[in-house]
Amino acid sequence: FDPTALSDALPLPLYLQLARHLRTLIVEGRLTDQDALPGERELAETFGVSRVTVRKALRELIAEGLLHQRQGAGTFINRSPHVEQRLSALTSFTEDIGGRGLKPDSRWLSRSVATATPEEAMALGLRPGAEVVRLHRLRLADGTPLAIELSALPTSVLPDPDLVQGSLYETLRGRGHPPFRALQRLSAIRLPADQATLLGVPDGAPALYIERRTFLENGTPLEFVRSHYRGDAYDFVVELSLV
Ligand code: 16G
C-alpha cells in the first residue's frame, strides 16, 4: 500500500482515489500473497483517511466485482481461474481449460454468415465479396469469463454457424478440416468499456489482444480469430531453445 497515492490536492474525492489505488494493486496482481484485505480501521490508519472513506472505496470495488465481504470475516479479493497456456502448442480453448480440470463453456455474443471485411478476406485468402461465417463468443472457465473471441471462417469449411455447438476445433475435425498450424500475434492492451464489462473486469484493465490465423495441413487458411484475453487470468508460456 502506498499512502502517498492519495492527496487532498487532487480533484478526485478521496474515496475514489483510494478505490483507484486498491483497484490497481488488485488488477496488476500485486496483492497475490494475501486473499483478505486489512480491516477498515487498519486501512483508514494506513492511508490517513476516515473509516467512512474506506467503506465507500470498498463499496465501489465490491460493485465492480473485485472484492467481496463475508459477514464478520472481512473483505476478500475475488480470485479468478488462472490459466497457463503453452504458446507453442496448437490447442483449442476447450482443450486448454478442460485439461486443467475446469469446465469450459461459451456464451454466444453473435453468429452470422456475412460478407468478409477486407481484413478478413486478406487473412483468409478469399476474393473480395466472399462470404464468411462469423462466431463471436465469450469463453468461460467454471462460469468465469476469460476471453472474447471473434472467429471468421470461409463458408467452404464451415457453411453454417449453427454447426458449432461446443468446440469449434472439434467441429472442424469432425468435418475433415483439422487445424494443423497457426500464426499468432499477441499485443498488450487496456480493455475498452464494452469488453471489460463482458469479462467482468474494470474498464481499462490489462488484456492481451491476440490475432490467430489457422491453416490446414495443405496451407489453406481455416480461421482468422481476433480475441481479448484477460491479463489477470492468463500466462502464456513458451519454451526457447538455442538456434
Ligand atoms: C483458442 C484459440 C482460438 C480458437 C479456439 C477454438 C487462442 C488465442 N485462440 O481459444 O483461435 O478458435 O481456441 O476453441 O488460443 P474451441 O474449439 O473450444 O471452440
mmCIF file of C-alpha atoms and ligand atoms in Angstrom:
data_model
loop_
_atom_site.group_PDB
_atom_site.id
_atom_site.type_symbol
_atom_site.label_atom_id
_atom_site.label_comp_id
_atom_site.label_asym_id
_atom_site.label_seq_id
_atom_site.Cartn_x
_atom_site.Cartn_y
_atom_site.Cartn_z
ATOM 1 C CA PHE A 1 0.000 0.000 0.000
ATOM 2 C CA ASP A 2 1.234 3.466 -0.875
ATOM 3 C CA PRO A 3 -0.351 6.195 1.298
ATOM 4 C CA THR A 4 1.216 8.876 -0.927
ATOM 5 C CA ALA A 5 -1.098 7.728 -3.751
ATOM 6 C CA LEU A 6 -3.842 9.786 -2.073
ATOM 7 C CA SER A 7 -3.795 13.571 -1.995
ATOM 8 C CA ASP A 8 -6.201 16.319 -0.913
ATOM 9 C CA ALA A 9 -4.843 18.381 -3.799
ATOM 10 C CA LEU A 10 -6.306 16.087 -6.474
ATOM 11 C CA PRO A 11 -9.723 16.970 -7.942
ATOM 12 C CA LEU A 12 -10.982 13.400 -7.237
ATOM 13 C CA PRO A 13 -12.823 12.543 -3.961
ATOM 14 C CA LEU A 14 -10.566 10.673 -1.523
ATOM 15 C CA TYR A 15 -12.704 7.520 -1.563
ATOM 16 C CA LEU A 16 -12.361 7.299 -5.360
ATOM 17 C CA GLN A 17 -8.608 7.874 -5.073
ATOM 18 C CA LEU A 18 -8.419 5.038 -2.562
ATOM 19 C CA ALA A 19 -10.606 2.797 -4.763
ATOM 20 C CA ARG A 20 -8.350 3.568 -7.741
ATOM 21 C CA HIS A 21 -5.208 2.710 -5.775
ATOM 22 C CA LEU A 22 -6.620 -0.585 -4.457
ATOM 23 C CA ARG A 23 -8.010 -1.464 -7.912
ATOM 24 C CA THR A 24 -4.579 -1.017 -9.473
ATOM 25 C CA LEU A 25 -2.957 -3.255 -6.844
ATOM 26 C CA ILE A 26 -5.593 -5.962 -7.351
ATOM 27 C CA VAL A 27 -5.775 -5.833 -11.161
ATOM 28 C CA GLU A 28 -1.995 -5.819 -11.522
ATOM 29 C CA GLY A 29 -1.800 -8.852 -9.237
ATOM 30 C CA ARG A 30 0.264 -7.049 -6.601
ATOM 31 C CA LEU A 31 -1.784 -8.413 -3.708
ATOM 32 C CA THR A 32 -1.458 -12.057 -4.708
ATOM 33 C CA ASP A 33 0.134 -13.192 -1.460
ATOM 34 C CA GLN A 34 -2.979 -12.367 0.520
ATOM 35 C CA ASP A 35 -6.667 -13.040 -0.005
ATOM 36 C CA ALA A 36 -8.054 -10.808 2.719
ATOM 37 C CA LEU A 37 -7.642 -7.035 2.863
ATOM 38 C CA PRO A 38 -6.681 -5.473 6.188
ATOM 39 C CA GLY A 39 -9.626 -4.309 8.306
ATOM 40 C CA GLU A 40 -11.319 -0.941 7.791
ATOM 41 C CA ARG A 41 -9.621 0.619 10.787
ATOM 42 C CA GLU A 42 -6.157 -0.504 9.642
ATOM 43 C CA LEU A 43 -6.763 0.754 6.078
ATOM 44 C CA ALA A 44 -8.011 4.088 7.441
ATOM 45 C CA GLU A 45 -4.836 4.448 9.529
ATOM 46 C CA THR A 46 -2.532 3.375 6.703
ATOM 47 C CA PHE A 47 -3.981 5.911 4.276
ATOM 48 C CA GLY A 48 -4.734 8.651 6.834
ATOM 49 C CA VAL A 49 -8.431 8.813 5.896
ATOM 50 C CA SER A 50 -11.699 8.233 7.772
ATOM 51 C CA ARG A 51 -13.361 4.824 8.023
ATOM 52 C CA VAL A 52 -16.296 6.243 6.061
ATOM 53 C CA THR A 53 -13.902 6.931 3.165
ATOM 54 C CA VAL A 54 -12.520 3.393 3.381
ATOM 55 C CA ARG A 55 -16.034 1.927 3.465
ATOM 56 C CA LYS A 56 -17.101 3.925 0.384
ATOM 57 C CA ALA A 57 -13.966 2.873 -1.506
ATOM 58 C CA LEU A 58 -14.548 -0.802 -0.681
ATOM 59 C CA ARG A 59 -18.186 -0.494 -1.757
ATOM 60 C CA GLU A 60 -17.014 0.723 -5.190
ATOM 61 C CA LEU A 61 -14.726 -2.282 -5.634
ATOM 62 C CA ILE A 62 -17.387 -4.725 -4.421
ATOM 63 C CA ALA A 63 -19.786 -3.264 -7.021
ATOM 64 C CA GLU A 64 -17.108 -3.831 -9.684
ATOM 65 C CA GLY A 65 -16.760 -7.470 -8.644
ATOM 66 C CA LEU A 66 -13.156 -7.150 -7.485
ATOM 67 C CA LEU A 67 -13.889 -7.725 -3.796
ATOM 68 C CA HIS A 68 -16.478 -9.451 -1.668
ATOM 69 C CA GLN A 69 -17.276 -9.229 2.026
ATOM 70 C CA ARG A 70 -18.128 -12.040 4.386
ATOM 71 C CA GLN A 71 -20.082 -11.135 7.481
ATOM 72 C CA GLY A 72 -17.749 -10.926 10.436
ATOM 73 C CA ALA A 73 -14.793 -12.303 8.448
ATOM 74 C CA GLY A 74 -13.654 -9.293 6.419
ATOM 75 C CA THR A 75 -13.064 -8.185 2.839
ATOM 76 C CA PHE A 76 -11.618 -10.599 0.302
ATOM 77 C CA ILE A 77 -10.144 -10.331 -3.176
ATOM 78 C CA ASN A 78 -12.109 -12.256 -5.811
ATOM 79 C CA ARG A 79 -9.754 -14.776 -7.343
ATOM 80 C CA SER A 80 -10.427 -15.916 -10.885
ATOM 81 C CA PRO A 81 -9.197 -19.113 -12.513
ATOM 82 C CA HIS A 82 -5.604 -18.677 -13.590
ATOM 83 C CA VAL A 83 -4.533 -20.472 -16.739
ATOM 84 C CA GLU A 84 -1.069 -21.197 -18.058
ATOM 85 C CA GLN A 85 -1.136 -21.899 -21.777
ATOM 86 C CA ARG A 86 1.791 -23.127 -23.863
ATOM 87 C CA LEU A 87 2.268 -20.745 -26.735
ATOM 88 C CA SER A 88 3.871 -23.345 -28.991
ATOM 89 C CA ALA A 89 1.003 -25.880 -28.950
ATOM 90 C CA LEU A 90 -1.981 -25.514 -31.264
ATOM 91 C CA THR A 91 -4.793 -26.251 -28.852
ATOM 92 C CA SER A 92 -8.412 -25.143 -28.513
ATOM 93 C CA PHE A 93 -9.941 -23.239 -25.633
ATOM 94 C CA THR A 94 -11.954 -26.361 -24.735
ATOM 95 C CA GLU A 95 -8.738 -28.429 -24.527
ATOM 96 C CA ASP A 96 -6.806 -25.742 -22.621
ATOM 97 C CA ILE A 97 -9.464 -25.300 -19.960
ATOM 98 C CA GLY A 98 -10.658 -28.909 -19.770
ATOM 99 C CA GLY A 99 -7.035 -30.057 -19.393
ATOM 100 C CA ARG A 100 -6.826 -28.051 -16.173
ATOM 101 C CA GLY A 101 -9.844 -29.698 -14.633
ATOM 102 C CA LEU A 102 -12.034 -26.623 -15.209
ATOM 103 C CA LYS A 103 -15.329 -26.663 -17.095
ATOM 104 C CA PRO A 104 -15.050 -24.905 -20.483
ATOM 105 C CA ASP A 105 -18.103 -23.033 -21.701
ATOM 106 C CA SER A 106 -19.128 -20.451 -24.304
ATOM 107 C CA ARG A 107 -21.774 -17.782 -24.430
ATOM 108 C CA TRP A 108 -22.762 -16.675 -27.899
ATOM 109 C CA LEU A 109 -22.488 -12.945 -28.474
ATOM 110 C CA SER A 110 -23.491 -13.399 -32.118
ATOM 111 C CA ARG A 111 -23.143 -15.779 -35.065
ATOM 112 C CA SER A 112 -23.756 -14.990 -38.676
ATOM 113 C CA VAL A 113 -22.907 -15.517 -42.327
ATOM 114 C CA ALA A 114 -21.660 -12.223 -43.745
ATOM 115 C CA THR A 115 -19.544 -10.693 -46.471
ATOM 116 C CA ALA A 116 -15.875 -10.800 -45.440
ATOM 117 C CA THR A 117 -14.353 -7.468 -44.463
ATOM 118 C CA PRO A 118 -11.218 -6.602 -46.481
ATOM 119 C CA GLU A 119 -9.116 -7.605 -43.440
ATOM 120 C CA GLU A 120 -10.875 -10.989 -43.140
ATOM 121 C CA ALA A 121 -10.686 -11.630 -46.881
ATOM 122 C CA MET A 122 -6.949 -10.885 -46.852
ATOM 123 C CA ALA A 123 -6.299 -13.065 -43.774
ATOM 124 C CA LEU A 124 -8.287 -15.980 -45.203
ATOM 125 C CA GLY A 125 -7.059 -15.633 -48.783
ATOM 126 C CA LEU A 126 -10.591 -15.044 -50.102
ATOM 127 C CA ARG A 127 -11.619 -12.859 -53.016
ATOM 128 C CA PRO A 128 -13.347 -9.581 -52.100
ATOM 129 C CA GLY A 129 -17.075 -10.087 -51.511
ATOM 130 C CA ALA A 130 -16.717 -13.747 -50.447
ATOM 131 C CA GLU A 131 -18.812 -14.950 -47.528
ATOM 132 C CA VAL A 132 -17.514 -15.941 -44.113
ATOM 133 C CA VAL A 133 -19.066 -17.456 -41.038
ATOM 134 C CA ARG A 134 -18.522 -15.241 -38.010
ATOM 135 C CA LEU A 135 -18.611 -16.645 -34.485
ATOM 136 C CA HIS A 136 -18.481 -14.187 -31.615
ATOM 137 C CA ARG A 137 -18.141 -15.933 -28.277
ATOM 138 C CA LEU A 138 -17.474 -15.186 -24.655
ATOM 139 C CA ARG A 139 -15.341 -18.036 -23.334
ATOM 140 C CA LEU A 140 -15.695 -19.151 -19.720
ATOM 141 C CA ALA A 141 -13.965 -21.476 -17.288
ATOM 142 C CA ASP A 142 -16.040 -22.734 -14.362
ATOM 143 C CA GLY A 143 -18.504 -19.941 -15.133
ATOM 144 C CA THR A 144 -15.872 -17.162 -15.054
ATOM 145 C CA PRO A 145 -15.416 -15.207 -18.323
ATOM 146 C CA LEU A 146 -11.788 -15.389 -19.506
ATOM 147 C CA ALA A 147 -11.770 -14.321 -23.149
ATOM 148 C CA ILE A 148 -13.797 -12.878 -26.016
ATOM 149 C CA GLU A 149 -13.182 -14.469 -29.406
ATOM 150 C CA LEU A 150 -14.355 -13.338 -32.813
ATOM 151 C CA SER A 151 -13.614 -16.060 -35.377
ATOM 152 C CA ALA A 152 -14.145 -15.775 -39.125
ATOM 153 C CA LEU A 153 -14.047 -18.897 -41.297
ATOM 154 C CA PRO A 154 -14.580 -19.426 -45.024
ATOM 155 C CA THR A 155 -18.025 -20.887 -45.725
ATOM 156 C CA SER A 156 -16.229 -23.624 -47.694
ATOM 157 C CA VAL A 157 -15.012 -25.138 -44.410
ATOM 158 C CA LEU A 158 -17.967 -24.142 -42.230
ATOM 159 C CA PRO A 159 -21.125 -23.395 -44.236
ATOM 160 C CA ASP A 160 -23.367 -22.730 -41.245
ATOM 161 C CA PRO A 161 -22.561 -21.190 -37.823
ATOM 162 C CA ASP A 162 -25.170 -23.433 -36.161
ATOM 163 C CA LEU A 163 -22.912 -26.443 -36.837
ATOM 164 C CA VAL A 164 -20.784 -25.289 -33.887
ATOM 165 C CA GLN A 165 -22.341 -26.360 -30.617
ATOM 166 C CA GLY A 166 -19.408 -26.847 -28.250
ATOM 167 C CA SER A 167 -15.818 -26.782 -29.504
ATOM 168 C CA LEU A 168 -15.120 -25.182 -32.888
ATOM 169 C CA TYR A 169 -11.968 -27.282 -33.374
ATOM 170 C CA GLU A 170 -13.926 -30.475 -32.605
ATOM 171 C CA THR A 171 -16.475 -29.448 -35.210
ATOM 172 C CA LEU A 172 -13.767 -28.722 -37.785
ATOM 173 C CA ARG A 173 -12.012 -32.051 -37.122
ATOM 174 C CA GLY A 174 -15.348 -33.850 -37.415
ATOM 175 C CA ARG A 175 -15.894 -32.238 -40.815
ATOM 176 C CA GLY A 176 -12.460 -33.302 -42.066
ATOM 177 C CA HIS A 177 -10.793 -29.891 -41.707
ATOM 178 C CA PRO A 178 -8.419 -30.328 -38.758
ATOM 179 C CA PRO A 179 -6.469 -27.213 -37.706
ATOM 180 C CA PHE A 180 -2.796 -28.005 -38.413
ATOM 181 C CA ARG A 181 -0.702 -24.864 -37.973
ATOM 182 C CA ALA A 182 -1.330 -21.344 -36.737
ATOM 183 C CA LEU A 183 0.364 -17.963 -36.666
ATOM 184 C CA GLN A 184 -0.376 -15.852 -33.656
ATOM 185 C CA ARG A 185 0.395 -12.273 -32.677
ATOM 186 C CA LEU A 186 -0.048 -11.029 -29.105
ATOM 187 C CA SER A 187 -0.181 -7.404 -28.048
ATOM 188 C CA ALA A 188 -0.810 -5.761 -24.690
ATOM 189 C CA ILE A 189 -3.845 -3.500 -24.476
ATOM 190 C CA ARG A 190 -6.232 -1.942 -22.000
ATOM 191 C CA LEU A 191 -9.786 -3.250 -22.360
ATOM 192 C CA PRO A 192 -12.373 -0.818 -23.710
ATOM 193 C CA ALA A 193 -15.527 -0.447 -21.589
ATOM 194 C CA ASP A 194 -17.809 -2.851 -23.509
ATOM 195 C CA GLN A 195 -15.317 -5.700 -23.470
ATOM 196 C CA ALA A 196 -14.308 -5.047 -19.850
ATOM 197 C CA THR A 197 -17.961 -5.357 -18.847
ATOM 198 C CA LEU A 198 -18.351 -8.691 -20.665
ATOM 199 C CA LEU A 199 -15.217 -10.014 -18.978
ATOM 200 C CA GLY A 200 -16.260 -8.709 -15.553
ATOM 201 C CA VAL A 201 -13.162 -6.557 -15.019
ATOM 202 C CA PRO A 202 -12.787 -2.775 -14.561
ATOM 203 C CA ASP A 203 -12.638 -0.500 -17.617
ATOM 204 C CA GLY A 204 -9.077 -0.197 -18.828
ATOM 205 C CA ALA A 205 -7.954 -3.465 -17.193
ATOM 206 C CA PRO A 206 -4.928 -5.016 -18.926
ATOM 207 C CA ALA A 207 -5.556 -7.702 -21.538
ATOM 208 C CA LEU A 208 -3.840 -9.498 -24.376
ATOM 209 C CA TYR A 209 -5.168 -8.877 -27.840
ATOM 210 C CA ILE A 210 -4.433 -11.993 -29.867
ATOM 211 C CA GLU A 211 -4.805 -12.498 -33.584
ATOM 212 C CA ARG A 212 -4.611 -16.050 -34.807
ATOM 213 C CA ARG A 213 -4.559 -17.356 -38.382
ATOM 214 C CA THR A 214 -5.025 -21.101 -38.534
ATOM 215 C CA PHE A 215 -4.260 -23.290 -41.563
ATOM 216 C CA LEU A 216 -4.984 -26.771 -42.839
ATOM 217 C CA GLU A 217 -2.041 -29.089 -43.480
ATOM 218 C CA ASN A 218 -2.069 -28.115 -47.168
ATOM 219 C CA GLY A 219 -1.717 -24.439 -46.213
ATOM 220 C CA THR A 220 -5.334 -23.398 -46.869
ATOM 221 C CA PRO A 221 -6.395 -20.682 -44.367
ATOM 222 C CA LEU A 222 -9.003 -22.049 -41.983
ATOM 223 C CA GLU A 223 -9.832 -19.353 -39.431
ATOM 224 C CA PHE A 224 -8.970 -15.771 -38.575
ATOM 225 C CA VAL A 225 -9.544 -15.003 -34.894
ATOM 226 C CA ARG A 226 -9.374 -11.723 -33.024
ATOM 227 C CA SER A 227 -9.527 -12.276 -29.296
ATOM 228 C CA HIS A 228 -9.180 -10.480 -25.994
ATOM 229 C CA TYR A 229 -7.761 -12.495 -23.119
ATOM 230 C CA ARG A 230 -7.925 -11.198 -19.563
ATOM 231 C CA GLY A 231 -4.466 -10.148 -18.455
ATOM 232 C CA ASP A 232 -5.093 -11.254 -14.868
ATOM 233 C CA ALA A 233 -6.192 -14.751 -15.833
ATOM 234 C CA TYR A 234 -3.704 -15.931 -18.445
ATOM 235 C CA ASP A 235 0.016 -16.631 -18.563
ATOM 236 C CA PHE A 236 1.337 -17.607 -21.968
ATOM 237 C CA VAL A 237 4.390 -19.806 -21.612
ATOM 238 C CA VAL A 238 6.892 -20.594 -24.338
ATOM 239 C CA GLU A 239 9.951 -22.848 -24.393
ATOM 240 C CA LEU A 240 13.075 -21.400 -26.002
ATOM 241 C CA SER A 241 15.992 -23.310 -27.478
ATOM 242 C CA LEU A 242 19.355 -22.278 -28.882
ATOM 243 C CA VAL A 243 19.207 -21.552 -32.595
HETATM 244 C C1 16G B 1 -8.446 -20.946 -28.853
HETATM 245 C C2 16G B 1 -7.913 -20.101 -29.986
HETATM 246 C C3 16G B 1 -8.963 -19.722 -30.980
HETATM 247 C C4 16G B 1 -9.802 -20.913 -31.400
HETATM 248 C C5 16G B 1 -10.378 -21.587 -30.172
HETATM 249 C C6 16G B 1 -11.191 -22.802 -30.508
HETATM 250 C C7 16G B 1 -6.235 -18.678 -28.831
HETATM 251 C C8 16G B 1 -5.704 -17.321 -28.637
HETATM 252 N N1 16G B 1 -7.297 -18.847 -29.581
HETATM 253 O O1 16G B 1 -9.131 -20.177 -27.934
HETATM 254 O O2 16G B 1 -8.305 -19.200 -32.117
HETATM 255 O O3 16G B 1 -10.840 -20.505 -32.234
HETATM 256 O O4 16G B 1 -9.309 -21.974 -29.320
HETATM 257 O O5 16G B 1 -11.727 -23.286 -29.301
HETATM 258 O O6 16G B 1 -5.674 -19.584 -28.307
HETATM 259 P P1 16G B 1 -12.922 -24.314 -29.215
HETATM 260 O O7 16G B 1 -12.535 -25.498 -30.040
HETATM 261 O O8 16G B 1 -13.023 -24.615 -27.769
HETATM 262 O O9 16G B 1 -14.143 -23.648 -29.764
#
